């Protein structure tokens, strides 16, 4: 991936996507055309003008909705936007069908270059955490701070609960699973997702569950749903096997931005044991451990994550102030 990639055209917001997914009060979703992709971008107006920009990137099977709770809690500190990666949420698949981690990083870079919003406070969860890590490594000029929630960085020994998700990368498995589960209701599918992703599914409100069911039902009607899931899972597996300078761990070593790492001790998809390695690898890191959280801590305990982000932003602002003070 080129470290200087920049599209020819600047992003121009257009009308909201047809049949858009759930939009929380105070949010808006717009579509942004870029070379090779069309992105749905969720935003929440900042509490005051002039706040620093932030960008949120979701994980496998997720969408920009995953960040709504955290974006709301940080609206007085950042001007937040969350992407629907190509093929997820309200974004159609990319023209080239590439759902690799590198392709996801290119999309983020393309969007930031086109909009001129960088450097941003960059957030990523799971697959989005791997994408954000790659962006921060190859384009440090675009990233002011980095917050990673259960980032999908390579593990030599996967948890048994994560194996079924990894199997989606195997050709034919997604189609087989689709056939075997064709009689499952959206309610059952949604409960299974929450049981896998949440440390305590009981934290999900009845309203939140109903929204998730409706969203799952909408996605199942998309003709590309399983293909995108398969290609994206394969992209994660492929990224795990890359060595040398393209290794995600090698790129994590190159990240210059102050980094907040968030791990849940009840995560069934990214092992909590990776927290130690991550905190040693990212050179300027701090670690937030949540005892009762699973894979999506920003949804499960957004207040705790927001507090840690505020501390990170405060430290960064203080460092910026010191560096701007004349000496002598």
PDB file of C-alpha atoms in Angstrom, residues 9 16 18 85 90 99 138 150 176 202 204 207 255 266 271 306:
ATOM      1  CA  UNK A   9     -11.623  13.768  -6.427  1.00  0.00           C
ATOM      2  CA  UNK A  16     -28.725   9.458   2.801  1.00  0.00           C
ATOM      3  CA  UNK A  18     -31.956   4.201   0.685  1.00  0.00           C
ATOM      4  CA  UNK A  85     -16.631  -0.365   5.646  1.00  0.00           C
ATOM      5  CA  UNK A  90     -25.123   0.880   4.400  1.00  0.00           C
ATOM      6  CA  UNK A  99     -11.951  -7.117   1.597  1.00  0.00           C
ATOM      7  CA  UNK A 138       1.999   3.572   7.100  1.00  0.00           C
ATOM      8  CA  UNK A 150      -9.933  -5.934  21.065  1.00  0.00           C
ATOM      9  CA  UNK A 176     -23.128 -24.365   4.007  1.00  0.00           C
ATOM     10  CA  UNK A 202     -27.905  -9.256  29.800  1.00  0.00           C
ATOM     11  CA  UNK A 204     -28.435  -5.443  26.055  1.00  0.00           C
ATOM     12  CA  UNK A 207     -34.832  -1.713  22.640  1.00  0.00           C
ATOM     13  CA  UNK A 255       3.066   3.172  15.362  1.00  0.00           C
ATOM     14  CA  UNK A 266     -14.529 -12.230  28.820  1.00  0.00           C
ATOM     15  CA  UNK A 271      -7.915 -13.582  23.755  1.00  0.00           C
ATOM     16  CA  UNK A 306     -15.018   7.106  27.239  1.00  0.00           C
TER      17      UNK A 306
END
